[in-house]
Each structure stands twice: as C-alpha cells, then as structure tokens.
Coordinates of C-alpha atoms and ligand atoms in Angstrom, one line a residue:
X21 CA 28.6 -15.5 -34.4
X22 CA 27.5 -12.8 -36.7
X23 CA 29.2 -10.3 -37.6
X24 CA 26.0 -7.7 -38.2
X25 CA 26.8 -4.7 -35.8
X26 CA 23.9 -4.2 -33.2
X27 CA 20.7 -1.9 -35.0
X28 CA 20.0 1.4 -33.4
X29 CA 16.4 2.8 -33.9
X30 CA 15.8 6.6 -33.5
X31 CA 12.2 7.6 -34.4
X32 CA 11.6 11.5 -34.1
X33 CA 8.1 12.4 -33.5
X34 CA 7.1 16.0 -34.3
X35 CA 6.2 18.1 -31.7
X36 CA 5.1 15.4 -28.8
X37 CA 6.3 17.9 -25.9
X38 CA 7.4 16.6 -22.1
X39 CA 4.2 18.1 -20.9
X40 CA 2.2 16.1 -23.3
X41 CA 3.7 13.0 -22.2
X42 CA 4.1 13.7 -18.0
X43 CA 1.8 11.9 -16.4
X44 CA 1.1 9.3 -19.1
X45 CA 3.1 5.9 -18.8
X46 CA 3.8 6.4 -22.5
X47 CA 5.7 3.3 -23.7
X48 CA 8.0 3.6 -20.4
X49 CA 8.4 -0.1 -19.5
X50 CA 10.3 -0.5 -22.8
X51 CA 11.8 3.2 -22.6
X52 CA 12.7 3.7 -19.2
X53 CA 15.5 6.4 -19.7
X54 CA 13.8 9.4 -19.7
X55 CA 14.5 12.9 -20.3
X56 CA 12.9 16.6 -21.4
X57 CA 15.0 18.3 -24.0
X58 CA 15.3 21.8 -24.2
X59 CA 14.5 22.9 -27.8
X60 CA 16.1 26.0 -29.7
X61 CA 14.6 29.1 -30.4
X62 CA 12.8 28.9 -33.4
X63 CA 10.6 26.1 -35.4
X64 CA 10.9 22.8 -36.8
X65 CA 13.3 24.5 -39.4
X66 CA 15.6 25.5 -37.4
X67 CA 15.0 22.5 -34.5
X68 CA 15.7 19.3 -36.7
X69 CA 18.7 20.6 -38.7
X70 CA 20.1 20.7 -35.3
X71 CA 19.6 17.6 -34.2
X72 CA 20.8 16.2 -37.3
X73 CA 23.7 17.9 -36.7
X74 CA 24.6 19.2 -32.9
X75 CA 24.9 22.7 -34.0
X76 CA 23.0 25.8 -33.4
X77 CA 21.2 27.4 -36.0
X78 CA 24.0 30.2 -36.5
X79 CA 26.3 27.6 -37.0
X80 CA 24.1 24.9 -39.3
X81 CA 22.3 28.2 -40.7
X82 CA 18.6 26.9 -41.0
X83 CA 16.3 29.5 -38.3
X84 CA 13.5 30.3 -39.8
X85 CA 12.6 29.3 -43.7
X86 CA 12.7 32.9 -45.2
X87 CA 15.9 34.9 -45.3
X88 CA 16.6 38.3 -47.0
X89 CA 18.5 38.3 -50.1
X90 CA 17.3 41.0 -52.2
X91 CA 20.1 39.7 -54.9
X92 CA 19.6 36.2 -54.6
X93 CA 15.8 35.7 -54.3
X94 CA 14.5 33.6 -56.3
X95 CA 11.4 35.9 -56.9
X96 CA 13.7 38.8 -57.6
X97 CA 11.0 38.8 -61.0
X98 CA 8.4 39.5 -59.0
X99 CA 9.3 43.1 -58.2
X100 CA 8.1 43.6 -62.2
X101 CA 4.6 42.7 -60.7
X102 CA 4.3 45.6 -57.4
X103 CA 2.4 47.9 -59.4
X104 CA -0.6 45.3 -59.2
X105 CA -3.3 45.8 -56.2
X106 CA -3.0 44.1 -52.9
X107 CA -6.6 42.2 -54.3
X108 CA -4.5 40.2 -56.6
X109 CA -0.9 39.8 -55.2
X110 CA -2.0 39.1 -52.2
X111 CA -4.9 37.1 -53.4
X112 CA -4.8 33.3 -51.9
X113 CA -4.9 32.1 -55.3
X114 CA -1.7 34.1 -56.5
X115 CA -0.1 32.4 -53.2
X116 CA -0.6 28.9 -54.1
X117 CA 0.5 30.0 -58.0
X118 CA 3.4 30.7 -56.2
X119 CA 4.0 27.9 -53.9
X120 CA 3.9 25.8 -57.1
X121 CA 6.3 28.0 -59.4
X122 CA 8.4 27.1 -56.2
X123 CA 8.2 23.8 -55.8
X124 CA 8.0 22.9 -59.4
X125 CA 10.4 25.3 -61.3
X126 CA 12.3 27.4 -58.9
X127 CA 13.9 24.2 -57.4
X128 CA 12.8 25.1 -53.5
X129 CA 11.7 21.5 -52.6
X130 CA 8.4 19.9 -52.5
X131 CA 7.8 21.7 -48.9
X132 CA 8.1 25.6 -50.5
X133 CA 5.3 27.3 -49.0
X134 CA 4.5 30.9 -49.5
X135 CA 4.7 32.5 -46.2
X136 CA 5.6 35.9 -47.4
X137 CA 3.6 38.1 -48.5
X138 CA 4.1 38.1 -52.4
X139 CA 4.2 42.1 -52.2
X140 CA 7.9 41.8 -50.6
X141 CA 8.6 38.1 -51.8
X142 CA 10.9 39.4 -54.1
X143 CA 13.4 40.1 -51.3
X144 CA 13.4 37.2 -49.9
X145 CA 15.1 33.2 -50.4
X146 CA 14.1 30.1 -48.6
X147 CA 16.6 27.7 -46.9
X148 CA 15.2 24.8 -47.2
X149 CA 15.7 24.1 -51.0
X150 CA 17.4 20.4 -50.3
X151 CA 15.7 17.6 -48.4
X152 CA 17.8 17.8 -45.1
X153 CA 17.5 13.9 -44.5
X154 CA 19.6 13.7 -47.9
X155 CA 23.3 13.8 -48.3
X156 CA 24.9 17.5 -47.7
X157 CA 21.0 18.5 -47.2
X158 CA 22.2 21.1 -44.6
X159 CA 23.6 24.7 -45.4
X160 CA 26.4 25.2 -43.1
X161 CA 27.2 21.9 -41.0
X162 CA 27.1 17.9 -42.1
X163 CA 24.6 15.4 -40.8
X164 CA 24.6 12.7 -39.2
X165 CA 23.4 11.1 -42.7
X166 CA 26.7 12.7 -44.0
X167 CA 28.6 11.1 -41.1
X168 CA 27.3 7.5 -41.7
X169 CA 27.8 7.5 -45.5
X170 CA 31.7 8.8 -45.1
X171 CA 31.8 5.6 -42.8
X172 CA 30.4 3.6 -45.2
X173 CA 27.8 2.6 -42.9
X174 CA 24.2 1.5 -44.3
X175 CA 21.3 3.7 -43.2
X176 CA 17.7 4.1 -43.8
X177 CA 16.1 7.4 -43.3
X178 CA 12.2 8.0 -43.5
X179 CA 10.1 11.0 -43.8
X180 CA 7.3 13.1 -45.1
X181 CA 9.0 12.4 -48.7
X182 CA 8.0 8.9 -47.8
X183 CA 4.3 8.7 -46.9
X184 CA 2.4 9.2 -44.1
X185 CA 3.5 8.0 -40.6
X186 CA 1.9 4.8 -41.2
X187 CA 3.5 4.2 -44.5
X188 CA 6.6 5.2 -42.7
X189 CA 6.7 2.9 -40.6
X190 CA 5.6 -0.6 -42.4
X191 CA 8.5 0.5 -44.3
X192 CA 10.6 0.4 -41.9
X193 CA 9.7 -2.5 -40.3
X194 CA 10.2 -4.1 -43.6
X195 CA 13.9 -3.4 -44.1
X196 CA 14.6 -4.5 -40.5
X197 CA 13.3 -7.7 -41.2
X198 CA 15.5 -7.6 -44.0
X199 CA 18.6 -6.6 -42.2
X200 CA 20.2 -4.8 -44.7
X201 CA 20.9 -1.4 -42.2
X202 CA 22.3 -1.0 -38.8
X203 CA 21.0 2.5 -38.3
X204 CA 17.6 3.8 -38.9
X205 CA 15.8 7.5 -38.1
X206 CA 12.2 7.8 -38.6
X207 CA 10.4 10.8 -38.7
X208 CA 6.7 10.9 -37.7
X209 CA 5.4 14.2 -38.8
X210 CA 1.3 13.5 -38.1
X211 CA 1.5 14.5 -34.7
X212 CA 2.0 18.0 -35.2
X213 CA -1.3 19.0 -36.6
X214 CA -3.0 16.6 -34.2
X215 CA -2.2 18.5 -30.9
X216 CA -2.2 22.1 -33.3
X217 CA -5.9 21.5 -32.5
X218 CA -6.1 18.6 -29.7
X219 CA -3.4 19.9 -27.2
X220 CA -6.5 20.5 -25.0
X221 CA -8.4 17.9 -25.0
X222 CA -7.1 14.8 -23.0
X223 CA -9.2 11.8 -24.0
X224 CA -8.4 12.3 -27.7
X225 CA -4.4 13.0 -26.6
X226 CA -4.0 9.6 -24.6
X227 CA -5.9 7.7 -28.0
X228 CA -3.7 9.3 -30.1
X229 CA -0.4 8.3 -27.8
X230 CA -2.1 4.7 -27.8
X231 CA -2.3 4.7 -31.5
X232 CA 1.6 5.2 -31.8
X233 CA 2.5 3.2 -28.7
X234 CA 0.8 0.3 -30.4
X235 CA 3.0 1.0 -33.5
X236 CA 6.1 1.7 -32.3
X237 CA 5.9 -1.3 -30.0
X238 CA 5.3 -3.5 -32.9
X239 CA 8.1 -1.9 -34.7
X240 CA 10.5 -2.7 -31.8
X241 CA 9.2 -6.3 -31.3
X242 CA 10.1 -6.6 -34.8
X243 CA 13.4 -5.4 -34.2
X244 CA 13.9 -7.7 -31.0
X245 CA 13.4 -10.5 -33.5
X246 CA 16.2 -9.4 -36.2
X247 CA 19.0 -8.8 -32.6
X248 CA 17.5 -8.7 -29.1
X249 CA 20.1 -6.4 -28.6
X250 CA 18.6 -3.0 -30.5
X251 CA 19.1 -0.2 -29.5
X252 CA 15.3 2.0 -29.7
X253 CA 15.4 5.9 -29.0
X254 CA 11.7 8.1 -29.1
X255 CA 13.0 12.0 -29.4
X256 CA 11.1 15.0 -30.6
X257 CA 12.2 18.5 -32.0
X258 CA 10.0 20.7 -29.6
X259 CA 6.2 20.5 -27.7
X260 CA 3.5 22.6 -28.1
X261 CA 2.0 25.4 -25.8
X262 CA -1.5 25.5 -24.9
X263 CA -2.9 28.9 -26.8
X264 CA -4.5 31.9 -24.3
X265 CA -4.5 34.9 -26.0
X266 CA -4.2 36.3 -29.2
X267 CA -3.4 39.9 -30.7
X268 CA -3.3 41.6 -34.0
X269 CA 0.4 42.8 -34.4
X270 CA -0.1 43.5 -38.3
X271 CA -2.8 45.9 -37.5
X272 CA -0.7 47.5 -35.3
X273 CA 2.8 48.1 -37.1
X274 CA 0.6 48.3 -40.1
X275 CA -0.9 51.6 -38.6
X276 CA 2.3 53.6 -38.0
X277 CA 2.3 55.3 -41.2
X278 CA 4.9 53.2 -42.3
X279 CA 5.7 51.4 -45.7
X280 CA 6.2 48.3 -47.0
X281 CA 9.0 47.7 -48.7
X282 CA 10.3 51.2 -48.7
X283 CA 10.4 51.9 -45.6
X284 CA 11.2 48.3 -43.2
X285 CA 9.9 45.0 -43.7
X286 CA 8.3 42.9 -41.8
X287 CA 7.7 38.7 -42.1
X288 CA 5.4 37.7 -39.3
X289 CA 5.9 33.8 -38.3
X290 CA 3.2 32.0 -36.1
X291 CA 5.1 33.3 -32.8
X292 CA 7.7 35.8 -33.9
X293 CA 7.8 38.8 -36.1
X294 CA 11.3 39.8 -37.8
X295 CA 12.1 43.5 -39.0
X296 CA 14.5 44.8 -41.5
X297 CA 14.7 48.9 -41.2
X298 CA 15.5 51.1 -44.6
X299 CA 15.3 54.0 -42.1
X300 CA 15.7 55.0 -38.6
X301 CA 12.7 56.9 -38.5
X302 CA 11.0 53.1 -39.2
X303 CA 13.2 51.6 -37.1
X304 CA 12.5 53.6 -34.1
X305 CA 8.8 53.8 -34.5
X306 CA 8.2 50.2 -34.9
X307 CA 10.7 49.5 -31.9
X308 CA 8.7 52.0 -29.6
X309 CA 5.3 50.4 -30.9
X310 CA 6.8 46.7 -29.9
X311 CA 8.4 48.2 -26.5
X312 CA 4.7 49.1 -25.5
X313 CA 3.2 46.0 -26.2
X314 CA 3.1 43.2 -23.2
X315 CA 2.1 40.3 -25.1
X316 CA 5.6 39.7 -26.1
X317 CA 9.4 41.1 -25.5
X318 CA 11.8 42.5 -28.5
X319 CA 14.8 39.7 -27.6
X320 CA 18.1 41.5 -28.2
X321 CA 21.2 40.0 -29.6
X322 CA 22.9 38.9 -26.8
X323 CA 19.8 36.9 -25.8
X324 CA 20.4 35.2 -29.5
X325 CA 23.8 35.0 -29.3
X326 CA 23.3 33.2 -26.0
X327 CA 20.4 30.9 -27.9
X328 CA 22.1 30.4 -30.5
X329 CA 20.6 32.0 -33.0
X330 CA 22.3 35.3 -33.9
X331 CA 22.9 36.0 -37.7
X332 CA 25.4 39.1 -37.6
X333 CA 24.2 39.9 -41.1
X334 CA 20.7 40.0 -40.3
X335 CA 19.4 38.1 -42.9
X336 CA 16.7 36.6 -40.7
X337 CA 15.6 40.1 -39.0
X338 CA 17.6 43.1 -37.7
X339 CA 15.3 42.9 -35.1
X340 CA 13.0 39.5 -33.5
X341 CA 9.9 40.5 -31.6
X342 CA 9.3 37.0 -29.5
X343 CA 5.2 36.6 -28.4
X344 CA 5.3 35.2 -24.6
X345 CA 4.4 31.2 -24.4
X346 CA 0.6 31.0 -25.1
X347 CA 0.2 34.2 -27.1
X348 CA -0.3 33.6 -30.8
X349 CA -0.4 36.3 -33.9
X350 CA -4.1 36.9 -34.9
X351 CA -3.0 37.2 -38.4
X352 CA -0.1 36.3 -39.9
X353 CA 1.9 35.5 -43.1
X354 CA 2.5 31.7 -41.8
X355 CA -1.3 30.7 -40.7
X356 CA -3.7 31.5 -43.6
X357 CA -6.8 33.2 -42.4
X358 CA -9.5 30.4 -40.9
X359 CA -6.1 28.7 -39.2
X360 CA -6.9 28.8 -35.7
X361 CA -5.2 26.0 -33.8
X362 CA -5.4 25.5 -29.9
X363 CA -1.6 25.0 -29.2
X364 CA 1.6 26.2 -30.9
X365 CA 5.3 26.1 -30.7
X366 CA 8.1 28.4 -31.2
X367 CA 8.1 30.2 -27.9
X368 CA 11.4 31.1 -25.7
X369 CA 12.9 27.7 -24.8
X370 CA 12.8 28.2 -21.3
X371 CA 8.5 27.7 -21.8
X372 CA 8.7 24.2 -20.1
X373 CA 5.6 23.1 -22.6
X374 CA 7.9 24.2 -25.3
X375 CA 10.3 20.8 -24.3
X376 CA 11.0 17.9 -26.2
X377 CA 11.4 14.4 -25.1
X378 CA 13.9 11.7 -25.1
X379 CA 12.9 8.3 -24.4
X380 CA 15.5 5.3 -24.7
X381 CA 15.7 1.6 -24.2
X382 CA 19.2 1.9 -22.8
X383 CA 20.9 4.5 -20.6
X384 CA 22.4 6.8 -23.0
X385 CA 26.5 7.2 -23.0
X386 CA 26.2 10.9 -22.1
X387 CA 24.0 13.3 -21.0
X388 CA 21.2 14.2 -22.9
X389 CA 19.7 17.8 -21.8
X390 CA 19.1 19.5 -25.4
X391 CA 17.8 18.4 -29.0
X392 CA 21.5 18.9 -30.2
X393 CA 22.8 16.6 -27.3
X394 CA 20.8 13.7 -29.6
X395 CA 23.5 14.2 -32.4
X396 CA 26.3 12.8 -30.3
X397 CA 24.2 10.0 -29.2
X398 CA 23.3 9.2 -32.9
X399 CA 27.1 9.2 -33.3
X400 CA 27.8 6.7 -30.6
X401 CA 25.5 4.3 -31.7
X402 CA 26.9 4.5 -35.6
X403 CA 30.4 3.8 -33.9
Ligands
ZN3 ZN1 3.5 22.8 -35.9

C-alpha cells in the first residue's frame, strides 16, 4: 500500500458562467455534483483572490486593479508631464510606453495594463504587482498556496505565466504522471475572450465547450491511471452577460463643467465607474447627473458593505456607479476604442448570467453556494 495521499484536481476556467453551461450536458457524467456560484462584485481581480482565499475583497484587498494613492503611485513622476496636450498623453502610443515602463521597470507584473488615463495616472497604484498564484501573492489574506506550503504539502499551480491553456494543461498532465504533487489548480484563462465576443452564438459555444471537455477528460483519464481515486473539481470566477445596450457616461460627466484632476476623478471600468470628489460642488453634480440616468444605479455603502466590498478609506472610489446586467460603457478607460465585445462581466451578483459554476467528481464536504465557499473545499482536500 502506498503511502501517496489521494490527488485533488481543481481547474478554474475563466468566465464559463452557469448560463453558458445550463442546458449543455458539459462533462456531467464524470462531474455529476453540480452547482452555480454566486460571484462578488467586481472582476476577475477581485473574484480569484477570493477564491484563493475565502475572503471578500475588503478583507483580501484586491477589487478592482487601480487604487488611489496620490503618495504612493508609482507614476507620482508623471504629474511633471500634465502640461502636455491630451493628443499626446493620452495618445495610445504613450499608453503602451506606459504599460511597459510598468511591467518592465516599475515592478507591477507582467499583467500591468494602463487602464487609467495617463492624465490622472499619477494618482493612482495597481494591486496586482505580485503573481497571486505565488507565495504571499495576496495583499491582505494568505492563499491557499500559502496554506499548502506551511504544510509542507507539494503543489503545482498553472497559469497565464505558464502558456496558453493548451500548454497548461500537457503540463499538467505531465507532472501527474509523474506523481510528484497531491494538489494541482489550473487556470484556463482562453475562455474569456472567447464568449467576450461568442456569448451569442451557440454553435461556436457548444465547439468551444467540446474542445475543453475533450481536454479535460484526457487530463482526468490520466489522472485515473496515476489513483483511481482523484478527486477532479471544474469551478470558474464569474459568467458573462449577454450585452443590450450601451451608453456614453464619459460624455456625460465629462460635460458638467467639471475638472479633471482638480476637481473629482473619475476611472471608468468596463461596467462600473468610481469617483473621488475634491469638492462638493463636484460631488453633488456628478451624483445628480448619475441619479438621472437609468442605465445603472449609484450602489451605496451598505450595499458594499453587505457585498463585501467596502473600502472605508475610499481608495477604490468614494462613490461606485454600477451599469445594470447587459448595459456596457461606450467608452471607457478599460476597453480601448474598436473593443466591442458581445458579453461582459462585472454586473451586480444577483445577475443570474453573472454565476459561476462548480462541477465535481465527488459530493463536496460542504456546501458550495459562492466562489469563496471553493477555498474551504481546496482546504479539505489538502487535509
Ligand atoms: Zn473578461
């Protein structure tokens, strides 16, 4: 008798939603445990920290990439460069000379992109400087990578920084075979873009599932071989919303005589603007202008409290304007101008398209309702 302890597969793949998968017998005679998850408010950023660690955002402190920290930006340098014209800050070229400064010599990892305009980018830091699938990766809370190194327990952990999903996974099915790791996570980022711009259209949705059920199917056969006993668990971070209607929110806080930085800022995300006020004459005007608008709500504090995502401090916005599930920013600092996909996430999670999935081999220990109830069962299985 061996004395290996059982391996326990969890493969995240980005995005696939409950919706996408209803309906579809998508690999359910090996995964027959089945469950939506309720995402958090928020994007991938703030999503996976929090299934690495079963902690809300406010707690593990990644929401949203940008943060305002006029004293500890690393761009504080750029405020030298405001005097220039909009034409050449805000130029795409000066935005990728930035997203490389970042990446290469401002130490803000190899995903730093620049999602802020460069004429306020001086105000601002960016969370994600570590890779969060390395050790201590995640600001306030430890992993479950953490976890399993302070047991002393071998682990393999695959992402983006690895290759593509394909790459990923002949990896992985490599150092099963050679047995020398009882836990594995693998994260499948392709699938993402693919419904950004195929959430629509079924035929190419059920080849794409077909393409990863093959896949993931071979990697669990290979699995079954090393111990028939494995453990394989298919989660995701979030789904993605079919896209209805758009609107032009920059045109419109941009034409109430306000300015920018002086008097509020404003970072627009794909689904979510945030606001810092320098005066309440801003403040008031821009909360009027939001109140009026009925593609979207202003969400208040005890609504992020109660999501999990309030920052007393307000270094993530003073104020969130949330677009309603479906509605996406015409323009925005996130989506570069020609981006026009036909789905996207970060809506309220109470949009049922916004769900995740879990799908398991065995019944899990607990119950599983939320992306941050995966933590615990990632914890089970590394007992
Ligand atoms: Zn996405």
């Amino acid at each position: 008798m061996s004395s290996r302890r059982r391996p326990h597969l969890f493969v995240l793949i980005d995005a696939l939603g409950w919706q996408v998968i209803q309906g579809r017998n998508f690999l359910s005679d090996i995964l027959p445990h089945r469950a939506p998850l309720r995402t958090v408010l928020g994007y991938s950023s703030a999503a996976i920290p929090t299934i690495l660690t079963g902690v809300p955002p406010a707690t593990h402190q990644h929401w949203n990439l940008f943060y305002y920290d006029p004293t500890g930006s690393p761009f504080r340098w750029l405020r030298h460069f405001r005097f220039l014209p909009d034409a050449l800050l805000d130029h795409r070229v000066t935005r990728r000379l930035l997203k490389e400064m970042g990446r290469r010599w401002l130490g803000l990892g190899p995903l730093f992109e620049c999602c802020v305009s460069p004429r306020i980018l001086h105000l601002f830091n960016w969370v994600e400087k570590r890779n969060i699938y390395g050790r201590r990766g995640i600001v306030g809370a430890p992993s479950i990578f953490d976890r399993l190194a302070e047991a002393g327990i071998p682990y393999h952990v695959y992402s983006y920084h690895d290759g593509s999903d394909d790459a990923v996974l002949r990896r992985a099915a490599q150092d099963i075979e050679t047995g020398d790791g009882t836990f594995f996570f693998v994260y499948l980022s392709e699938m993402d873009a693919f419904l950004h711009y195929h959430r629509g259209d079924p035929d190419k949705v059920a080849a794409q599932l077909a393409s990863y059920e093959l896949r993931l199917r071979a990697l669990f056969a290979t699995a079954r071989k090393v111990d028939p006993e494995v453990s394989l668990t298919v989660l995701s971070d979030h789904g993605m919303t079919p896209i209805r209607a758009k609107y032009d929110l920059l045109a419109e806080i941009g034409g109430l005589g306000l300015r920018m930085p002086d008097d509020y800022l404003a970072v627009y995300d794909s689904t979510m603007a945030r606001f810092w006020f320098f005066s309440n004459q801003a403040r008031d005007k821009v909360t009027a202008a939001l109140r009026a608008l009925r593609c979207g709500r202003i969400v208040t504090d005890a609504e992020l409290e109660r999501l999990g995502v309030l920052f007393p401090d307000g270094r993530y916005g003073q104020l969130v304007f949330l677009l309603d599930p479906g509605c996406l920013f015409s323009r925005s600092d996130f989506n570069g101008q020609g981006w026009s996909p036909a789905a996207m996430h970060g809506y309220h999670p109470d949009d049922p398209d916004s769900e995740g999935i879990f799908l398991a081999n065995r019944p899990p220990a607990r119950a599983v309702r939320a992306i941050g109830d995966v933590f615990a069962c990632m914890q089970d299985a590394a007992r």
